Short mmCIF file of C-alpha atoms and ligand atoms in Angstrom, two decimals:
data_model
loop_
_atom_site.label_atom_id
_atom_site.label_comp_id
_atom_site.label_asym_id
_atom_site.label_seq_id
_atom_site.Cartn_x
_atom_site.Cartn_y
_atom_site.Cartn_z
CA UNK A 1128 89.63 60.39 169.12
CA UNK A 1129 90.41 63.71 169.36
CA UNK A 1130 89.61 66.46 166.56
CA UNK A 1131 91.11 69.12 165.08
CA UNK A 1132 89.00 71.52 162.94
CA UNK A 1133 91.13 73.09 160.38
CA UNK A 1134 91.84 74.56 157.22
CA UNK A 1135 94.38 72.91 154.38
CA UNK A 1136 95.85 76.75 153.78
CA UNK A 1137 95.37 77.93 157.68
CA UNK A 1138 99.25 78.41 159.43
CA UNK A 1139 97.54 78.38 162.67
CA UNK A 1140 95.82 75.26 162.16
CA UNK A 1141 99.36 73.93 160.44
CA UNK A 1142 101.21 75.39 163.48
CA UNK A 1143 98.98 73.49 165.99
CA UNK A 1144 99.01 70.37 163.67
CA UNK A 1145 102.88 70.12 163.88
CA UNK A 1146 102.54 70.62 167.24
CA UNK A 1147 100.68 68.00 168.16
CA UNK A 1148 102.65 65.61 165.98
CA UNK A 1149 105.81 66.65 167.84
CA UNK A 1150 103.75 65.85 171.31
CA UNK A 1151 103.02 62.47 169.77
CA UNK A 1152 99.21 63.09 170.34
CA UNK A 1153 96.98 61.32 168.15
CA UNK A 1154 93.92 63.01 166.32
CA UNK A 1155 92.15 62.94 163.36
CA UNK A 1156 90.99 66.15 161.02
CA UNK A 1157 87.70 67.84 160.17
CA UNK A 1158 88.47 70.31 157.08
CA UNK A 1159 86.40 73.57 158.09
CA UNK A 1160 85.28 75.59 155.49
CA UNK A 1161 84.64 78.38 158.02
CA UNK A 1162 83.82 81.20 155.49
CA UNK A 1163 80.57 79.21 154.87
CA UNK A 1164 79.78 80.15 158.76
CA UNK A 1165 78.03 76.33 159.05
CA UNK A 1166 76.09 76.49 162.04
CA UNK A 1167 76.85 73.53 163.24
CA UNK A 1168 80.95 74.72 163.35
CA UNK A 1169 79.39 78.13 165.06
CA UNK A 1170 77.87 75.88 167.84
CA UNK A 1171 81.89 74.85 168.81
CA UNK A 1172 83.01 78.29 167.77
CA UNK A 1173 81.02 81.27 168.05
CA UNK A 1174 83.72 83.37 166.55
CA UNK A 1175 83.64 81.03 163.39
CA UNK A 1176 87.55 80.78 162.84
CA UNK A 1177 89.97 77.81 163.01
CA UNK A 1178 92.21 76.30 164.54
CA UNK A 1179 89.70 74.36 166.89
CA UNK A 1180 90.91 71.18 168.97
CA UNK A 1181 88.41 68.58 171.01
CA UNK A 1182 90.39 66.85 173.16
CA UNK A 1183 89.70 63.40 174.22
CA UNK A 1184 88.37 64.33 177.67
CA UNK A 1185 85.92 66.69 175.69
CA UNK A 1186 87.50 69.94 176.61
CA UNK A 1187 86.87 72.13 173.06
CA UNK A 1188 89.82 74.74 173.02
CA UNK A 1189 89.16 77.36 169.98
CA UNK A 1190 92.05 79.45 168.79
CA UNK A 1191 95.65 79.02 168.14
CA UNK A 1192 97.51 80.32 171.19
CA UNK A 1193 94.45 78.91 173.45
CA UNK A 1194 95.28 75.49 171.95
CA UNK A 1195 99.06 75.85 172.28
CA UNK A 1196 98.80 76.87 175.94
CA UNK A 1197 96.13 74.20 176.48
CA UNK A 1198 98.09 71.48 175.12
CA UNK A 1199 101.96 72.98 176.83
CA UNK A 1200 100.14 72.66 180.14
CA UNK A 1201 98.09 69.65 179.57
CA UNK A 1202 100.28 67.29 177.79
CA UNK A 1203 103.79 68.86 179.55
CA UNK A 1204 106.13 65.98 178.74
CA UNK A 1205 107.76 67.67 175.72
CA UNK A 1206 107.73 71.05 175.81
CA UNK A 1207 107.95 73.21 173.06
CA UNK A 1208 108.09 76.79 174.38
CA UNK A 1209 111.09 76.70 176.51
CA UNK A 1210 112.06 76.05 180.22
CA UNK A 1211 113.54 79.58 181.05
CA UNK A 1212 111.81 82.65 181.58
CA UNK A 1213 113.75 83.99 179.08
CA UNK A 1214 113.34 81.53 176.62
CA UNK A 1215 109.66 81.83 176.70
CA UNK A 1216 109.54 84.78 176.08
CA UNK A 1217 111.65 85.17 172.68
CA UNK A 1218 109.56 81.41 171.69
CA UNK A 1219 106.79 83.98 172.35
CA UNK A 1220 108.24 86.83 170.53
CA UNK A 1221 109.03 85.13 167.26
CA UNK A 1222 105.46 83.08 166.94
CA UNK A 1223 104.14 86.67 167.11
CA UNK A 1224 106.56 87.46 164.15
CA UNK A 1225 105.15 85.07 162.50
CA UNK A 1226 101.71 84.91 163.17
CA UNK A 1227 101.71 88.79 162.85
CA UNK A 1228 103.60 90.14 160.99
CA UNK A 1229 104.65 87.53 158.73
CA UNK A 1230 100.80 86.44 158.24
CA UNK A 1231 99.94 90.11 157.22
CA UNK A 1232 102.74 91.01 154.68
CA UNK A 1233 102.96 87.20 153.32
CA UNK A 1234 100.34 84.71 154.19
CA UNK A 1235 97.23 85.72 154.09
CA UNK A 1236 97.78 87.75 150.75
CA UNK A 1237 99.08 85.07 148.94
CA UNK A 1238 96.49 82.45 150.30
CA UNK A 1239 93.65 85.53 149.77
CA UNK A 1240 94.25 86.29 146.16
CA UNK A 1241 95.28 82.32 144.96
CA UNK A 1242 92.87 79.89 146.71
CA UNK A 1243 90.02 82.03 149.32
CA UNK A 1244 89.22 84.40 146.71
CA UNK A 1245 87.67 82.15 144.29
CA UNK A 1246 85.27 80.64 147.19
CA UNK A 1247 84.58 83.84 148.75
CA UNK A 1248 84.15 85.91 145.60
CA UNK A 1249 80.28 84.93 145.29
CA UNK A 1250 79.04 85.37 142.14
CA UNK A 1251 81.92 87.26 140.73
CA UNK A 1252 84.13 85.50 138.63
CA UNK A 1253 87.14 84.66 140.53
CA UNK A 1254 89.96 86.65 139.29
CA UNK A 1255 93.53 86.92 141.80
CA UNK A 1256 95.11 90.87 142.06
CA UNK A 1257 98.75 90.66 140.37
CA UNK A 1258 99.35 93.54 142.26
CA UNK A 1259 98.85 91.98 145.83
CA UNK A 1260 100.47 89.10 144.60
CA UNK A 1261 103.52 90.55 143.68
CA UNK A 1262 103.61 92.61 147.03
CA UNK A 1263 103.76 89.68 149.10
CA UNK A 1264 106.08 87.89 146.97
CA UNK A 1265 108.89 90.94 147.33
CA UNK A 1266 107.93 90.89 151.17
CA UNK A 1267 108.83 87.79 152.14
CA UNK A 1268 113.04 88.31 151.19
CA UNK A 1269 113.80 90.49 154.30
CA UNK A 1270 111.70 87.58 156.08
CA UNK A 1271 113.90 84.97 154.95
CA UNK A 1272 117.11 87.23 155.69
CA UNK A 1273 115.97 87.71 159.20
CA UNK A 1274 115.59 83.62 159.84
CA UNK A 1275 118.93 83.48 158.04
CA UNK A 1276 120.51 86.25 160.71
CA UNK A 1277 118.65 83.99 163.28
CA UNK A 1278 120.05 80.91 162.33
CA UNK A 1279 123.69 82.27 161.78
CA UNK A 1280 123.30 82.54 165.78
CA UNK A 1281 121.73 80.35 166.72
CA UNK A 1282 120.77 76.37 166.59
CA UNK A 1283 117.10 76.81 166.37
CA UNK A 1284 115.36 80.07 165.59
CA UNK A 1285 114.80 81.07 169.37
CA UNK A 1286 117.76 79.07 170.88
CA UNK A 1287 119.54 76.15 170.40
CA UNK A 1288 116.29 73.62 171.16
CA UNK A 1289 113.90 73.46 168.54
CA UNK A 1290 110.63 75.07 169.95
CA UNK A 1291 107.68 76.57 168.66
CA UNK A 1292 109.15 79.06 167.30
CA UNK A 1293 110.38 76.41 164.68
CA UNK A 1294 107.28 75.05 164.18
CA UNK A 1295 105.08 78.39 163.86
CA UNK A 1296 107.25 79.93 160.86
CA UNK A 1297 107.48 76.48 159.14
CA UNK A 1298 103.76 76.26 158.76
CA UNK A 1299 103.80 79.34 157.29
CA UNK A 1300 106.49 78.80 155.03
CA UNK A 1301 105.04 75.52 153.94
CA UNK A 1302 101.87 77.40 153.02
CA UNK A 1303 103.70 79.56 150.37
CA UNK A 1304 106.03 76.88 149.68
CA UNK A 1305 103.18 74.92 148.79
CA UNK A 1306 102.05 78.20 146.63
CA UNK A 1307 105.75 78.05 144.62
CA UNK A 1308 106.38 81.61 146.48
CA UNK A 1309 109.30 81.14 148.19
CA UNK A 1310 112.74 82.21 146.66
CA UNK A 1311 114.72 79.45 148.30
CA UNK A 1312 117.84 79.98 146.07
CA UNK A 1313 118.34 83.85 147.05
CA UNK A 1314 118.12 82.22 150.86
CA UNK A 1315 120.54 79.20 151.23
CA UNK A 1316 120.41 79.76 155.05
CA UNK A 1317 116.65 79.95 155.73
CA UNK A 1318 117.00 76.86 153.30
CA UNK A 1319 119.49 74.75 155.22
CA UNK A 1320 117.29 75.41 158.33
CA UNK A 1321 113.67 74.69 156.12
CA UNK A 1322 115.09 71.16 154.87
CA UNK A 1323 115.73 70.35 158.64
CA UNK A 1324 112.48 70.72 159.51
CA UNK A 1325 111.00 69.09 156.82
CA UNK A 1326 112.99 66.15 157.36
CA UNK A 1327 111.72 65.65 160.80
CA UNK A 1328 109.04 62.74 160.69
CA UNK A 1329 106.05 65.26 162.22
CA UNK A 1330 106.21 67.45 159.00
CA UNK A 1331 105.38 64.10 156.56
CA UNK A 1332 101.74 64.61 156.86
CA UNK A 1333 101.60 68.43 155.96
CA UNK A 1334 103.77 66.98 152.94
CA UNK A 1335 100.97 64.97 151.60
CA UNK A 1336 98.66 67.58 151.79
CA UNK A 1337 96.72 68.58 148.62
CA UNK A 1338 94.68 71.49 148.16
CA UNK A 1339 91.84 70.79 145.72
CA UNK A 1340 92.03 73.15 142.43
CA UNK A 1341 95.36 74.28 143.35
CA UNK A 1342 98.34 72.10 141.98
CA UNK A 1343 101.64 72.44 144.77
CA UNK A 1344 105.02 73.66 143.57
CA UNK A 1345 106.78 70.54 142.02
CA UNK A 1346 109.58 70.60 145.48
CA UNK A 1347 106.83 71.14 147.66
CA UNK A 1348 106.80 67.30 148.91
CA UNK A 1349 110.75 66.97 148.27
CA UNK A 1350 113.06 66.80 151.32
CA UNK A 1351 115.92 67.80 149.16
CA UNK A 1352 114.80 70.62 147.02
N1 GSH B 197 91.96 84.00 167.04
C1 GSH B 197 92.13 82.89 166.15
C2 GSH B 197 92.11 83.43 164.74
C3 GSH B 197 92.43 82.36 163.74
C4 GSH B 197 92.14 82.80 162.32
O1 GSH B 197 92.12 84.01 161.99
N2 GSH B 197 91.88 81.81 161.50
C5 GSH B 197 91.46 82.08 160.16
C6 GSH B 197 91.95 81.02 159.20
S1 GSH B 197 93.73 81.00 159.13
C7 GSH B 197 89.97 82.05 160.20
O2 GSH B 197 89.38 81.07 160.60
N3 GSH B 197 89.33 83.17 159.86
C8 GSH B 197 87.93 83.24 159.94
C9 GSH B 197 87.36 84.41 159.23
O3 GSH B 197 88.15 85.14 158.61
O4 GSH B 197 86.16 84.59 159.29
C10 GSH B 197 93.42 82.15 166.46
O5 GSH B 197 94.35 82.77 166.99
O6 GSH B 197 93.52 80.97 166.17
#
């Protein structure tokens, strides 16, 4: 079977999840607690991080956009990243949105300060900055307005075929969905294009997902929220 190493709260391991799922592959999941730097995990990965996929041949491919290529090229019946040059290239340009700039104003705060924290704090009693917090939650509106400027445009954020694009700001946004973070009413647009990707049959698993010691938002598994 082949494996994906992940973790719960990780958008890159969500990202190539959904991915997979949309390339019908099969696989089954190995939560990584990579923090803990098992040596074991550092024998796959020197660099210690997730997303990590072992593909049925064997072929061990560690890191987001390493797996996306690997899987685009090896598996190229339904493509995700486009067929034009073009098209590439703004699939491209958006997952780095995402993945960049998105992950640093929105992501990894909110997943720092209200589930890593209290595992990587140590001894010291686990206690989430308000301040942090509340900076991440203001960021993500001009976020949501730029999907919603996307998607007034457009079909699909990059075009009008769904594409990674798609797929690399929903697992984001189901992160701090899942976290009750996301201001859905103030963004009926982003919203309208959310619920169609959560109604697609590859995001039912990420639905189910359940982080222990942190509860989801009550609409997180809803498909009409
Ligand atoms: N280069 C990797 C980085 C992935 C990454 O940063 N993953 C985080 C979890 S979302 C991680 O494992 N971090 C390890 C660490 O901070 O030590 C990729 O693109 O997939």
């Amino acid at each position: 079977m082949r494996v994906l190493y992940h973790y719960i709260l990780c958008p890159l391991s969500r990202k190539v999840r959904l991915t997979l799922a949309e390339k019908k592959l099969d696989f089954s999941l190995e939560q990584e607690r990579y923090w803990e730097k098992r040596p074991a995990f550092l024998q796959i990965n020197p660099a210690g991080d997730v997303p990590v996929l072992i593909d049925l041949n064997g072929s061990t491919v560690c890191g987001a956009y390493p797996i996306i290529e690997y899987l685009e090229e090896a598996y190229p019946e339904r493509s995700l990243i486009g067929e034009t040059l073009t098209q590439k290239v703004e699939v491209r340009r958006l997952m780095g949105w995402f993945d960049d700039k998105f992950a640093r104003d929105v992501t990894m705060p909110l997943v720092m300060e209200k589930n890593l924290r209290r595992y990587m704090s140590g001894t010291t009693p686990f206690a989430p900055n308000s301040h942090v917090i509340r900076t991440a939650q203001a960021a993500i509106n001009p976020h949501l307005d730029y999907i919603a400027w996307l998607i007034d445009r457009r079909n699909w954020l990059a075009g009008e075929q769904f594409s990674l694009a798609d797929i690399t700001a929903a697992a984001h946004l189901s992160i701090i969905d899942y976290l009750g973070d996301v201001p859905w009413d103030k963004h009926p647009l982003a919203k309208e294009w959310y619920m169609r990707i959560k109604s697609r049959p590859t995001f039912r698993a990420l639905l189910q997902d359940r982080v222990p010691g942190t509860m989801p938002s009550i609409h997180y598994p809803n498909l009409d929220f």
